[in-house]
Structure formats: structure tokens, C-alpha cells
JSON list of C-alpha atoms in Angstrom, two decimals:
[
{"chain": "A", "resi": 1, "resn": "UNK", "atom": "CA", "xyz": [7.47, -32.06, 10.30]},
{"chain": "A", "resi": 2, "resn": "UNK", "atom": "CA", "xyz": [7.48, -28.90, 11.80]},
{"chain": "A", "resi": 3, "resn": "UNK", "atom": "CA", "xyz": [11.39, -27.54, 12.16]},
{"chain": "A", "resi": 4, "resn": "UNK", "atom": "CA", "xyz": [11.00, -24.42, 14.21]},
{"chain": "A", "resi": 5, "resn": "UNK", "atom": "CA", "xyz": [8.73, -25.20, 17.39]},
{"chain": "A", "resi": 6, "resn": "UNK", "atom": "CA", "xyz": [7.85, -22.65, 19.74]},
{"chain": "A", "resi": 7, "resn": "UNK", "atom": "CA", "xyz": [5.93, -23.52, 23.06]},
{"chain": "A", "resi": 8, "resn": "UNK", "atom": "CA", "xyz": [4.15, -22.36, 24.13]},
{"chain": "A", "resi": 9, "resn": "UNK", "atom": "CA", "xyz": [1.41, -21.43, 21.41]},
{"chain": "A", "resi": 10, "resn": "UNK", "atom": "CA", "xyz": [-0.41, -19.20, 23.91]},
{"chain": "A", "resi": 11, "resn": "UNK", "atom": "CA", "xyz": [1.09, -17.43, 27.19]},
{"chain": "A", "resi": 12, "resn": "UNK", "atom": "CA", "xyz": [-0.77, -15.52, 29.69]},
{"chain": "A", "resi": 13, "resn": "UNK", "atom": "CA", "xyz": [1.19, -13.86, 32.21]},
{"chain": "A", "resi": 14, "resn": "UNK", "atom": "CA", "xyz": [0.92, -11.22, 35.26]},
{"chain": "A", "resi": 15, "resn": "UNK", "atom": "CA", "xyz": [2.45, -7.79, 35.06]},
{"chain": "A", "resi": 16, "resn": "UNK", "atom": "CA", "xyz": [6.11, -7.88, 36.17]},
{"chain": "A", "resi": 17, "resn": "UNK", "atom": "CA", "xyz": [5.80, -11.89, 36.77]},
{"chain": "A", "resi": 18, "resn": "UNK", "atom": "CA", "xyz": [8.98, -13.64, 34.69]},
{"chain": "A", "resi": 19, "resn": "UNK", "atom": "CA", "xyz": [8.22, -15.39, 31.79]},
{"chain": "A", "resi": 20, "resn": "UNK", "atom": "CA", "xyz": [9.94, -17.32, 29.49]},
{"chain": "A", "resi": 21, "resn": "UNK", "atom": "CA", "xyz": [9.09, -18.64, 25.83]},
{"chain": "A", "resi": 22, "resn": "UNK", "atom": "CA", "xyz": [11.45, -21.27, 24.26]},
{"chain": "A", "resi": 23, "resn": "UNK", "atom": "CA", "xyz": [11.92, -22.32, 20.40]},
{"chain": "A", "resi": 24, "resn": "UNK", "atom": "CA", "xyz": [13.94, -25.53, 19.45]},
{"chain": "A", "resi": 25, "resn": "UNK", "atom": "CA", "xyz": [14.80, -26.07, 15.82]},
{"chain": "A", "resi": 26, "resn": "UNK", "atom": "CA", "xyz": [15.77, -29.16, 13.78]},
{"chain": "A", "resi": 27, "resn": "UNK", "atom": "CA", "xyz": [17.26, -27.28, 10.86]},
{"chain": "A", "resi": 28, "resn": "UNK", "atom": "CA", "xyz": [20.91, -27.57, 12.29]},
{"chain": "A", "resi": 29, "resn": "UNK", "atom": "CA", "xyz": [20.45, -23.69, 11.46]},
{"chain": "A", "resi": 30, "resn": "UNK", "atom": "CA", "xyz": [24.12, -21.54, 12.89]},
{"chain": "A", "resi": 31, "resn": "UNK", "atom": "CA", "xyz": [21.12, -18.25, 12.91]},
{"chain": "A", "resi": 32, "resn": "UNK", "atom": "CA", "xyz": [18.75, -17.66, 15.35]},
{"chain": "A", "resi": 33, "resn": "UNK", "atom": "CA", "xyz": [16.21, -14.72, 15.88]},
{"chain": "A", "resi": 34, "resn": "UNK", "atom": "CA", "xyz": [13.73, -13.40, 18.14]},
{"chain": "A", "resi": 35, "resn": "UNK", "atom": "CA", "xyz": [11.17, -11.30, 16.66]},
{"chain": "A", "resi": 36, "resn": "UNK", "atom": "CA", "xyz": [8.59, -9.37, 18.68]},
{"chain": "A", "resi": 37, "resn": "UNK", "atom": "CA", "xyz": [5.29, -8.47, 16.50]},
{"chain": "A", "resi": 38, "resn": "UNK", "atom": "CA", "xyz": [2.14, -6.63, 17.89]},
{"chain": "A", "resi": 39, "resn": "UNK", "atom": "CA", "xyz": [-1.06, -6.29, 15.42]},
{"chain": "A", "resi": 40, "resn": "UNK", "atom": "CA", "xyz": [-0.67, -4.99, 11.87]},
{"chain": "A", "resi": 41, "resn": "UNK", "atom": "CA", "xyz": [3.22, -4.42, 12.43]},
{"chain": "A", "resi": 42, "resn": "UNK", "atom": "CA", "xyz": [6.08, -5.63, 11.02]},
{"chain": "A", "resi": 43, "resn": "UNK", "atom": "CA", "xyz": [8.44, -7.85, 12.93]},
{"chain": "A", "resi": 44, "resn": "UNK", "atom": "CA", "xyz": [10.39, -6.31, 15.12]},
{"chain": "A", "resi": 45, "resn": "UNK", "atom": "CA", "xyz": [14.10, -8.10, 15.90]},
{"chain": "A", "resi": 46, "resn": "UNK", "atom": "CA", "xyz": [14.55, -8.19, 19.77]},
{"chain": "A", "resi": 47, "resn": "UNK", "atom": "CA", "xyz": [17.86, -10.39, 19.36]},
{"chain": "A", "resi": 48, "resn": "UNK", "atom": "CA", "xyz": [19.94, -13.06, 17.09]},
{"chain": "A", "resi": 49, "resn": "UNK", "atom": "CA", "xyz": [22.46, -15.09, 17.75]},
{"chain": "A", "resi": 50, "resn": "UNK", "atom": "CA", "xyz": [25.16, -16.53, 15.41]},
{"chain": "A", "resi": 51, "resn": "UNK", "atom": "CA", "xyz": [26.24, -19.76, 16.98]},
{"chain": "A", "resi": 52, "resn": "UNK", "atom": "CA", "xyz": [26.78, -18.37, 20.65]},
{"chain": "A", "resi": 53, "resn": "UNK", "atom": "CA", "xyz": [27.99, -15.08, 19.54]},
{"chain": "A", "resi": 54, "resn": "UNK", "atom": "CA", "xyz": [24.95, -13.15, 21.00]},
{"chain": "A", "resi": 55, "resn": "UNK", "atom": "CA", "xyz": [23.30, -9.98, 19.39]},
{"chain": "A", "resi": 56, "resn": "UNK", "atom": "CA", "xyz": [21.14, -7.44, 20.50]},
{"chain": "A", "resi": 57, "resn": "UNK", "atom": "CA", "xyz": [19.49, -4.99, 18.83]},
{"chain": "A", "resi": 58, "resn": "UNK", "atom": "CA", "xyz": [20.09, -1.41, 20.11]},
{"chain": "A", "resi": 59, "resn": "UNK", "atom": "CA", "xyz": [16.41, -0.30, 20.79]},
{"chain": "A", "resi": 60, "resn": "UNK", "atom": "CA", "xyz": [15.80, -3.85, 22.26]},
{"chain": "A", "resi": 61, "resn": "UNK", "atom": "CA", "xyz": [14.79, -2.87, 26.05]},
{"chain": "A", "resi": 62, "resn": "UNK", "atom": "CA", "xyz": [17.05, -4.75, 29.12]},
{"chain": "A", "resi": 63, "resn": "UNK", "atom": "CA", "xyz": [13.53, -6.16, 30.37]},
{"chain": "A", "resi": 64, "resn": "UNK", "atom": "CA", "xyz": [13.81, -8.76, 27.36]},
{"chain": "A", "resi": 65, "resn": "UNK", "atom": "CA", "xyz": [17.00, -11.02, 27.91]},
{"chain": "A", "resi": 66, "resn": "UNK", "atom": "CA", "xyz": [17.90, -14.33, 25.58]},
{"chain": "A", "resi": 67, "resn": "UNK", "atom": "CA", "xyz": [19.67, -17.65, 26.13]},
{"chain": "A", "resi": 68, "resn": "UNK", "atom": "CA", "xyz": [21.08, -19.80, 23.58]},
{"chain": "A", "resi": 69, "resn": "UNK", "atom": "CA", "xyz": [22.57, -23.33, 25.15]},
{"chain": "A", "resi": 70, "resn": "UNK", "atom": "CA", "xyz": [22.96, -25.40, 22.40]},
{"chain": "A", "resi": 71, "resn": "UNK", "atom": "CA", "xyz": [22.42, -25.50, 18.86]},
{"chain": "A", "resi": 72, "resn": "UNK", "atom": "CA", "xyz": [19.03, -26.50, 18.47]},
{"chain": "A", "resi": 73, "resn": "UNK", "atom": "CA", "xyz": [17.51, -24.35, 21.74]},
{"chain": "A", "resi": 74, "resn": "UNK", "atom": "CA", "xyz": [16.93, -20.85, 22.33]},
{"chain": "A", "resi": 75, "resn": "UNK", "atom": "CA", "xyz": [14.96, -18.68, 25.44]},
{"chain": "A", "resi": 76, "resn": "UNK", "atom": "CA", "xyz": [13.49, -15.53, 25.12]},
{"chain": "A", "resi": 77, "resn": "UNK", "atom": "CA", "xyz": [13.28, -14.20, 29.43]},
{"chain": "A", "resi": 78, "resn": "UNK", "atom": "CA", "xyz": [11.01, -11.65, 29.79]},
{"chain": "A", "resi": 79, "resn": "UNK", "atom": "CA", "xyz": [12.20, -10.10, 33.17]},
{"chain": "A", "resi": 80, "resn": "UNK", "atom": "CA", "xyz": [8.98, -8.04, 34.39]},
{"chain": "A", "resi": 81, "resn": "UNK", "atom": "CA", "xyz": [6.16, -8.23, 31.45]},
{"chain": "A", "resi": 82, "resn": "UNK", "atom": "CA", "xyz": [4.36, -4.53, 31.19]},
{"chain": "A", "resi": 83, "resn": "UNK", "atom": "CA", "xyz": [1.11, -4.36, 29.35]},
{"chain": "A", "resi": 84, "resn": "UNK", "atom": "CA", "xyz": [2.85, -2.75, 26.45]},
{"chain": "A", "resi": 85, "resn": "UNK", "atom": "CA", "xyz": [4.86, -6.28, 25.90]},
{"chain": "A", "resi": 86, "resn": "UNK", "atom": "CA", "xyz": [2.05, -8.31, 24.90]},
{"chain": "A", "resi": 87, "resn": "UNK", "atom": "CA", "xyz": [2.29, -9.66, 21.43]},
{"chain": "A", "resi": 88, "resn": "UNK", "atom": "CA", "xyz": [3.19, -12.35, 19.09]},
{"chain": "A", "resi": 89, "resn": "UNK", "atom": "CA", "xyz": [7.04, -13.50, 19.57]},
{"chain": "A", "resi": 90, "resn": "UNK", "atom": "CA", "xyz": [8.32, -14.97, 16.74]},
{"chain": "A", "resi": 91, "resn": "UNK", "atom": "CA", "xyz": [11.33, -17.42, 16.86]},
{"chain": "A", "resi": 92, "resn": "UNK", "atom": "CA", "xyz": [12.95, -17.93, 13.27]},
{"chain": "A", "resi": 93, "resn": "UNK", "atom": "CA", "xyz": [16.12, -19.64, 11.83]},
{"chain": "A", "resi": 94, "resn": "UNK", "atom": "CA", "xyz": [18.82, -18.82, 9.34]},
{"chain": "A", "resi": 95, "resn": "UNK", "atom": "CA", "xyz": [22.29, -21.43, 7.82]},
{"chain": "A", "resi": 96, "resn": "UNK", "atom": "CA", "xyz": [25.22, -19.11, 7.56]},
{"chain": "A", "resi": 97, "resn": "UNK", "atom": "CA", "xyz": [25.48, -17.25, 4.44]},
{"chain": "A", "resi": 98, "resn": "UNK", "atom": "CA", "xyz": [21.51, -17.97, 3.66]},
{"chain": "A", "resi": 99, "resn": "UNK", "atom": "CA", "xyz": [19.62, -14.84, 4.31]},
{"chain": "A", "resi": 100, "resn": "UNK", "atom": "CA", "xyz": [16.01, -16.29, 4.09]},
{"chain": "A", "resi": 101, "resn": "UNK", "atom": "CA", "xyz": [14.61, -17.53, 7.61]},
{"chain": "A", "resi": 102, "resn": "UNK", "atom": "CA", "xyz": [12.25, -19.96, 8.70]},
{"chain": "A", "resi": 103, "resn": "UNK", "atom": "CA", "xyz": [9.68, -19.19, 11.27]},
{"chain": "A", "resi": 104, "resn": "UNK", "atom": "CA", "xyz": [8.00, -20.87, 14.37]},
{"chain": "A", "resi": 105, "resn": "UNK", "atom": "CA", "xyz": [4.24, -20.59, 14.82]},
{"chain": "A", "resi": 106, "resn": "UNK", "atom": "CA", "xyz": [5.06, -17.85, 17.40]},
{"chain": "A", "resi": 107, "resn": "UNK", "atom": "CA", "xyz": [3.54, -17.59, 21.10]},
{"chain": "A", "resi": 108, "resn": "UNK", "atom": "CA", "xyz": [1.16, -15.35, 21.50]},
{"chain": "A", "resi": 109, "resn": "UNK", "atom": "CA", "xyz": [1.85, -13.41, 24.97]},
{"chain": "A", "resi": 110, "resn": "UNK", "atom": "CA", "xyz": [-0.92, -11.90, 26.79]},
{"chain": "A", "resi": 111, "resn": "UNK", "atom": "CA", "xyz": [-0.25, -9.91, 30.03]},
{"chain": "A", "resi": 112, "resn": "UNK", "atom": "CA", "xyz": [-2.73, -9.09, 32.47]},
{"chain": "B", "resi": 1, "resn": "UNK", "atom": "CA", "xyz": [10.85, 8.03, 5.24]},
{"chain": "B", "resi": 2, "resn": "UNK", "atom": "CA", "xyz": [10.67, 4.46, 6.42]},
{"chain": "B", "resi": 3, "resn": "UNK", "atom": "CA", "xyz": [13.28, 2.02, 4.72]},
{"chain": "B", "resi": 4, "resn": "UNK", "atom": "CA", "xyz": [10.53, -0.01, 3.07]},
{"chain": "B", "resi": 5, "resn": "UNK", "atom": "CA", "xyz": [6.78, 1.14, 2.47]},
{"chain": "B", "resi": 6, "resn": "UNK", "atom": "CA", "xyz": [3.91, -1.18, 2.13]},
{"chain": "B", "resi": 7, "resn": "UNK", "atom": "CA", "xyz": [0.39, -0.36, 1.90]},
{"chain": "B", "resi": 8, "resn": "UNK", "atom": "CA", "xyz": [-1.73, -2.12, 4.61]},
{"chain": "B", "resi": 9, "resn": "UNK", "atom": "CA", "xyz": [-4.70, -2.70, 3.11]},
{"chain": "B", "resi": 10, "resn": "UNK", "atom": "CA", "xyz": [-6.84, -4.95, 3.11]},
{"chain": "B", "resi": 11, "resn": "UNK", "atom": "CA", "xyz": [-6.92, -5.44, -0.39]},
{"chain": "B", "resi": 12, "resn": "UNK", "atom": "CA", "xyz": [-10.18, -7.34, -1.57]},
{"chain": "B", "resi": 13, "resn": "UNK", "atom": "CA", "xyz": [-10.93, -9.50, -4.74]},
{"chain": "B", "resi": 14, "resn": "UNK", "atom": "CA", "xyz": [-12.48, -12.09, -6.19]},
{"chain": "B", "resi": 15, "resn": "UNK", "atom": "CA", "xyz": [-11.91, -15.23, -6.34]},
{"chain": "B", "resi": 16, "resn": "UNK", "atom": "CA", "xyz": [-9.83, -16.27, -9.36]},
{"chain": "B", "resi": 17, "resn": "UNK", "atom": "CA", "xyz": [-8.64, -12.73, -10.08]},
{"chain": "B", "resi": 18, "resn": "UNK", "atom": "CA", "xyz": [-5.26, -11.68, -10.66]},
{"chain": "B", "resi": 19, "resn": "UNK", "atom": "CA", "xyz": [-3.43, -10.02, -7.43]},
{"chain": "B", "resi": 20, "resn": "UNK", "atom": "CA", "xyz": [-1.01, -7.62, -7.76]},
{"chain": "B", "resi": 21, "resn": "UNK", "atom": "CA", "xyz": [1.41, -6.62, -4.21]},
{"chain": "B", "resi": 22, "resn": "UNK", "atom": "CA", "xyz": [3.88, -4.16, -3.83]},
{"chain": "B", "resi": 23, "resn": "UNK", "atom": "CA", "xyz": [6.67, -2.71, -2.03]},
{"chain": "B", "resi": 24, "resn": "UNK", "atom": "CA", "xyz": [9.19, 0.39, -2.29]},
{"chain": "B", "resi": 25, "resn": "UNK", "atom": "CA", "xyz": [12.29, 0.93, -0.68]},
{"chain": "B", "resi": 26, "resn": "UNK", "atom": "CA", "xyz": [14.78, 3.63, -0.21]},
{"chain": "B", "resi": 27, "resn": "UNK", "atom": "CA", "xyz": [18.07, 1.95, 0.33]},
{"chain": "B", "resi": 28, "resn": "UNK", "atom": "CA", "xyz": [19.68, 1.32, -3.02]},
{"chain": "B", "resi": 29, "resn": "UNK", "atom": "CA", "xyz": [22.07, -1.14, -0.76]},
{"chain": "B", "resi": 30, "resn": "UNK", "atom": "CA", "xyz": [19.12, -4.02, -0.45]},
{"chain": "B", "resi": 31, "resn": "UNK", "atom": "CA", "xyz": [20.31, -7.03, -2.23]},
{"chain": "B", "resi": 32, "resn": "UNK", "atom": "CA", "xyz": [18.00, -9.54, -1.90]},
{"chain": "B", "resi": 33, "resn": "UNK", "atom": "CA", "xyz": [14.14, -9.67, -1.97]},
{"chain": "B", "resi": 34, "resn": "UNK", "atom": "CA", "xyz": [11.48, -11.98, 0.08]},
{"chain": "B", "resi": 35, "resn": "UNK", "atom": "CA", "xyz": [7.68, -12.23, 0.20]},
{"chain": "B", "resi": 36, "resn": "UNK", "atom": "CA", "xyz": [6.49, -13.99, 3.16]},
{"chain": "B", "resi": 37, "resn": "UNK", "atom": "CA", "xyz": [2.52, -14.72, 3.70]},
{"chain": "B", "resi": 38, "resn": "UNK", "atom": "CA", "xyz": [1.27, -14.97, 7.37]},
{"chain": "B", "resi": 39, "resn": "UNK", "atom": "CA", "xyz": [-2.21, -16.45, 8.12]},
{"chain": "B", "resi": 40, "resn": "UNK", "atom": "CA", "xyz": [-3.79, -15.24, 11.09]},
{"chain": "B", "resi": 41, "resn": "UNK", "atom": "CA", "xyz": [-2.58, -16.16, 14.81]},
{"chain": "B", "resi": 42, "resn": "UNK", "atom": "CA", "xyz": [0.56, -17.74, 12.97]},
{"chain": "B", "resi": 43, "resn": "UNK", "atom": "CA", "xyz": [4.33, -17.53, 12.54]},
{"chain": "B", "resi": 44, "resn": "UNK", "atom": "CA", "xyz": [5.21, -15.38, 8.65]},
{"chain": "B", "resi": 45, "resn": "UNK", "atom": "CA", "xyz": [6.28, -18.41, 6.18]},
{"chain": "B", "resi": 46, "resn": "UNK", "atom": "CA", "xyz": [8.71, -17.74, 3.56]},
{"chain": "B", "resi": 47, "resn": "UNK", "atom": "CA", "xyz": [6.97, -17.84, -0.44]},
{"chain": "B", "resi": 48, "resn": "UNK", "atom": "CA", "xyz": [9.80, -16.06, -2.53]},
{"chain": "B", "resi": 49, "resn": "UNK", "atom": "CA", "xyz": [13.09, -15.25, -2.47]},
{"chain": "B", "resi": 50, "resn": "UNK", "atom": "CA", "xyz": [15.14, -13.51, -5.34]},
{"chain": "B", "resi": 51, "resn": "UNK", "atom": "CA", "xyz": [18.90, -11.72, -5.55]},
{"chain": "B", "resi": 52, "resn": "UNK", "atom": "CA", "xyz": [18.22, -10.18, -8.93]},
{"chain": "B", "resi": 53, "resn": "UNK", "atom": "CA", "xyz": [16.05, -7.93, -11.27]},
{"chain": "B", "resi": 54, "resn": "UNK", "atom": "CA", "xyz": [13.55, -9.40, -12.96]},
{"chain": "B", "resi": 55, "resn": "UNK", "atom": "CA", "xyz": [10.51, -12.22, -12.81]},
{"chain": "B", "resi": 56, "resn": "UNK", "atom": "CA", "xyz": [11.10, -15.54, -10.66]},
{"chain": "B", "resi": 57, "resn": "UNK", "atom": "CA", "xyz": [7.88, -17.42, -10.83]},
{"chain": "B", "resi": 58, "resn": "UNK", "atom": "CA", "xyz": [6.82, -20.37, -8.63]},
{"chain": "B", "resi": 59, "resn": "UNK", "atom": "CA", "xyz": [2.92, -22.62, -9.71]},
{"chain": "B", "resi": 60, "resn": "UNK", "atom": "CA", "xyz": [0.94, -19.34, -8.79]},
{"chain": "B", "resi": 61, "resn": "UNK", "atom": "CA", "xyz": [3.01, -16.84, -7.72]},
{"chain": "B", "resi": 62, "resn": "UNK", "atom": "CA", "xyz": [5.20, -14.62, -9.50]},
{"chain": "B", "resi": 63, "resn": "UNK", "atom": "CA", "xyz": [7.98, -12.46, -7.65]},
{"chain": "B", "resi": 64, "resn": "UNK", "atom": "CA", "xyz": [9.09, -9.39, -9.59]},
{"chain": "B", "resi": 65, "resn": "UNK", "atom": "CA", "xyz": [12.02, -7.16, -8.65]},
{"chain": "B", "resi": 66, "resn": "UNK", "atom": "CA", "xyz": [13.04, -3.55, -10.23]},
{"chain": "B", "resi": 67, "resn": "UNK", "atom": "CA", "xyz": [16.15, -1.99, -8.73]},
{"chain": "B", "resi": 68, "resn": "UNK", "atom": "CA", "xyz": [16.37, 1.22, -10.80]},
{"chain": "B", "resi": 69, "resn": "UNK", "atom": "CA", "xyz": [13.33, 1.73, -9.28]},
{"chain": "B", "resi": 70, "resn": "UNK", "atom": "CA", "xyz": [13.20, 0.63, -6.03]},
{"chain": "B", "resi": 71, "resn": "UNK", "atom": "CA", "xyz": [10.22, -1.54, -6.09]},
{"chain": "B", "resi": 72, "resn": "UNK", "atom": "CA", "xyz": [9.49, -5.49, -6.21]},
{"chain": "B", "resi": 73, "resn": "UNK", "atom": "CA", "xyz": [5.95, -7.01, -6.65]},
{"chain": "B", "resi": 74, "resn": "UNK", "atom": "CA", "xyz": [4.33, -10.27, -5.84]},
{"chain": "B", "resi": 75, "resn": "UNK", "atom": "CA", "xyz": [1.57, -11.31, -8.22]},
{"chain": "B", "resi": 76, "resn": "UNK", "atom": "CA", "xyz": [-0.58, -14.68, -7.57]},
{"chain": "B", "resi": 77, "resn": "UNK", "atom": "CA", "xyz": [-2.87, -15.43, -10.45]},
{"chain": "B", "resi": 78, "resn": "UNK", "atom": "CA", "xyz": [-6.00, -17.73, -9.92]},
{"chain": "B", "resi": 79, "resn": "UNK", "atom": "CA", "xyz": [-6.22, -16.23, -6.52]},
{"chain": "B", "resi": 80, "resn": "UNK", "atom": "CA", "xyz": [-7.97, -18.82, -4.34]},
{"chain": "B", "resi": 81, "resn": "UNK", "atom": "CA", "xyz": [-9.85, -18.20, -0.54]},
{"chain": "B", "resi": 82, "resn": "UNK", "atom": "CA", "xyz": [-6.85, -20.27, 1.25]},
{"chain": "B", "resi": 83, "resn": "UNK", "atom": "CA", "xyz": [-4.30, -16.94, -0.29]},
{"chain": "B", "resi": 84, "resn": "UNK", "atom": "CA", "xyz": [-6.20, -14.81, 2.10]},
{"chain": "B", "resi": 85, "resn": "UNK", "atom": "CA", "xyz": [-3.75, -13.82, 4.53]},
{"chain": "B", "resi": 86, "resn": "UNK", "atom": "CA", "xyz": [-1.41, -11.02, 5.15]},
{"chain": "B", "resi": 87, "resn": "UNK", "atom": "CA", "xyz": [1.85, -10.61, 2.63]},
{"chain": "B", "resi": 88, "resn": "UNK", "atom": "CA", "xyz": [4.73, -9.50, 4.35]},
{"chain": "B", "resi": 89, "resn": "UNK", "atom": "CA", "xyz": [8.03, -8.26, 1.72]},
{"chain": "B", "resi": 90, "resn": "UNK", "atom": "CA", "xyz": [11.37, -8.17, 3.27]},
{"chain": "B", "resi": 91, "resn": "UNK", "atom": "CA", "xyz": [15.09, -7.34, 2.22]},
{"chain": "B", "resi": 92, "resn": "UNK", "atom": "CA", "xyz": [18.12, -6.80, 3.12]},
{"chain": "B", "resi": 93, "resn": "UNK", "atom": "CA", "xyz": [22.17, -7.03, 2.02]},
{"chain": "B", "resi": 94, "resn": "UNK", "atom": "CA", "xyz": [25.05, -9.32, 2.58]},
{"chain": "B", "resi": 95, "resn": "UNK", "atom": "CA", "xyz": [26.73, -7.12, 5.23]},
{"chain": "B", "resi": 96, "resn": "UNK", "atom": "CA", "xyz": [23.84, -5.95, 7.36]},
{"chain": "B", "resi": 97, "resn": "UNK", "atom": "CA", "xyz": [24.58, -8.99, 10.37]},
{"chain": "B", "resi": 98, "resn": "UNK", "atom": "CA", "xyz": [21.63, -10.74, 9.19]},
{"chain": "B", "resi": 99, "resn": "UNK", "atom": "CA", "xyz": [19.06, -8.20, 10.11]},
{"chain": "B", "resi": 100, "resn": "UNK", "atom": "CA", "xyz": [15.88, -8.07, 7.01]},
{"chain": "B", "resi": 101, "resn": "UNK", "atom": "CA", "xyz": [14.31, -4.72, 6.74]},
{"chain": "B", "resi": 102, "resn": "UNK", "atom": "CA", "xyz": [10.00, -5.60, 6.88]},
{"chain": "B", "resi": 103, "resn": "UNK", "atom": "CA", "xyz": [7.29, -4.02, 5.19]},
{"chain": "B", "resi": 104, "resn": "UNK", "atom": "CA", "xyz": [4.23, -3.87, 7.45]},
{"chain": "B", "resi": 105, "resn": "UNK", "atom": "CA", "xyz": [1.93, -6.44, 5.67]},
{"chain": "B", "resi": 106, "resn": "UNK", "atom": "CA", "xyz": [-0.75, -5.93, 3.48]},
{"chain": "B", "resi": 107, "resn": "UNK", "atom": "CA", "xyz": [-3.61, -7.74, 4.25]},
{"chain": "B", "resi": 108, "resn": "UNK", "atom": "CA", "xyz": [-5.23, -9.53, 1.02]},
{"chain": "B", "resi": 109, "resn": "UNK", "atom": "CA", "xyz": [-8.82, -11.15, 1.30]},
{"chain": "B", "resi": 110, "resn": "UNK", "atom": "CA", "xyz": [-10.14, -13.16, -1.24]},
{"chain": "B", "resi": 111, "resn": "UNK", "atom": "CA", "xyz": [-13.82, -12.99, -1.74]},
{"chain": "B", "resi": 112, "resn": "UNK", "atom": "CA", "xyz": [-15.31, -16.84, -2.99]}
]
């Protein structure tokens, strides 16, 4: 029953090796949101998009890059992974004019 | 000043006690409210959600919000083990592109 799905649970990468995390939804949701969350920390929003109409959040370093292709799919690219990007990435969803969102399980990211 | 203050914790009872969780916030533009709780090693899921001043209670929990002064509360009475976890409160307004404004978490154990 789960309606955001992130995969995978638990990444390791290299340093500076591409990675990619993905999220699919089943909500139909127009809202979707990439949050990056290291221990004890709020969520921090990398990215949204609102349909295709793409988002990024000023502070948001170019390393981090996002894809949207269709409704229900979205890709968070990690170009070259430094230690300081390992964390929890959260995927979440929003319907237009709803402000509460709905949250994957996250993948956990470790870099070595 | 951050935008929304939360104290970290951890915050320890016992079991069946009454659990009181707060935030504060400096931006008199917030119009809606949201408590999410997070278990460990997983995505934040969504537990309240309120527009207005005043008490919306759901079975345990209790979601209280007071605009003059800036501050919302989530009680849960007959705290059990399984509402150990951290609490995360989040807000935001209609025109702010979707982006919610996070507290930090406080962590809440319940002793059995």
C-alpha cells in the first residue's frame, strides 16, 4: 500500500562516482519534492517540481540535478558524491492546492 | 533567529504520561500548521494538519495552534513505547511555491 516508493532503501557510493536515487508515486500527486536530511536536522528542500515546471532551491548546489519524466517518476542525479553529501534523501508528494506532503521511506546514501 | 525553533531533546517519560511538544515561529505570514513523527532510519509521516487557532484532536493526539503568539503544540495523552520517535512541526503559507518551513525534531522516548 505504500504510495511514495523510493529505491533504493540503502545506497553506498564512491566519492565523485554518479549516483542516482528514484521515487515513483501512486498518488496521481501534480507536487513533487526532494528533500536532503543529515542526522538531527530538519529537511532540507534540494528541488520540487509542479507538473514539469522544475524548481530549484537557491542554496541547492549544481552537483545535485533532478529529472521528472512522467507523472508518477522522479530522479534525484547526484553528479560527483563528496563525503559531505551523505544522508537520508527524502522523496515526498503534494495535489495542487494541498500543502501537506506525503513521504517515501527515504534512501539512505552513504559515500565512501 | 531561525524561522521556526524547536527544542531537540530527547524528551523522556513514562509510559502512559501526558506529552506535551512545542514549536515557535517568527513569521506572522505562516498559515497552516503540521506535526509529522519520524521513526528512526525512515521517511517523516504526516500526524496533524490545521489552518486555524485553536485545538484539532485526532484518538491520542491533540494539535494546538496560537497565532497571537506564535506557537502550536502537539500533545499525545496515554503515551505508549511505539510514540517514541522524533516529532517534526512544519508550516508554511499559501503563496510560498509550496516550500514548508521545518523545525529540527525533537526526539521523544517513551520509557515502558
Amino acid at each position: 500500500d505504500a504510495m511514495v516508493i523510493q529505491n533504493p532503501r540503502y545506497q553506498v557510493t564512491q566519492f565523485g562516482k554518479p549516483v542516482t536515487l528514484s521515487c515513483s508515486q501512486t498518488l496521481n500527486h501534480n507536487v513533487m519534492y526532494w528533500y536532503q536530511q543529515k542526522s538531527s536536522q530538519a529537511p532540507k528542500l534540494l528541488f520540487h517540481y509542479y507538473d514539469k515546471d522544475f524548481n530549484n532551491e537557491a542554496d541547492t548546489p549544481d552537483n545535485f540535478q533532478s529529472r521528472r519524466p512522467n507523472t508518477s517518476f522522479c530522479f534525484l542525479d547526484i553528479r560527483s558524491p563528496g563525503l559531505g553529501d551523505a544522508a537520508m534523501y527524502l522523496c515526498a508528494t503534494s495535489s495542487r492546492g494541498v500543502t501537506e506532503a506525503f513521504f517515501g521511506q527515504g534512501t539512505r546514501l552513504t559515500v565512501v | 533567529q531561525k524561522e521556526v525553533e524547536q527544542d531537540p531533546g530527547p524528551l523522556s517519560v513514562p509510559e502512559g504520561a501526558i506529552v506535551s511538544l512545542n514549536c515557535t515561529y517568527s513569521n506572522s505570514a505562516f498559515q497552516y500548521f503540521m506535526w509529522y513523527r519520524q521513526y528512526s532510519r525512515k521517511g517523516p509521516e504526516l500526524l496533524m494538519y490545521t489552518y486555524s487557532s485553536g485545538n484539532k484532536e485526532d484518538g491520542r493526539f491533540t494539535a494546538q495552534v496560537d497565532k497571537s503568539s506564535k506557537y502550536i503544540s502537539l500533545f499525545i495523552r496515554d503515551s505508549q513505547p511505539s510514540d517514541s520517535a522524533t516529532y517534526l512541526c512544519a508550516m508554511g503559507y499559501m503563496d510560498s511555491n509550496y516550500q514548508l518551513i521545518w523545525g529540527a525534531g525533537t526526539k521523544l522516548i517513551i520509557k515502558p
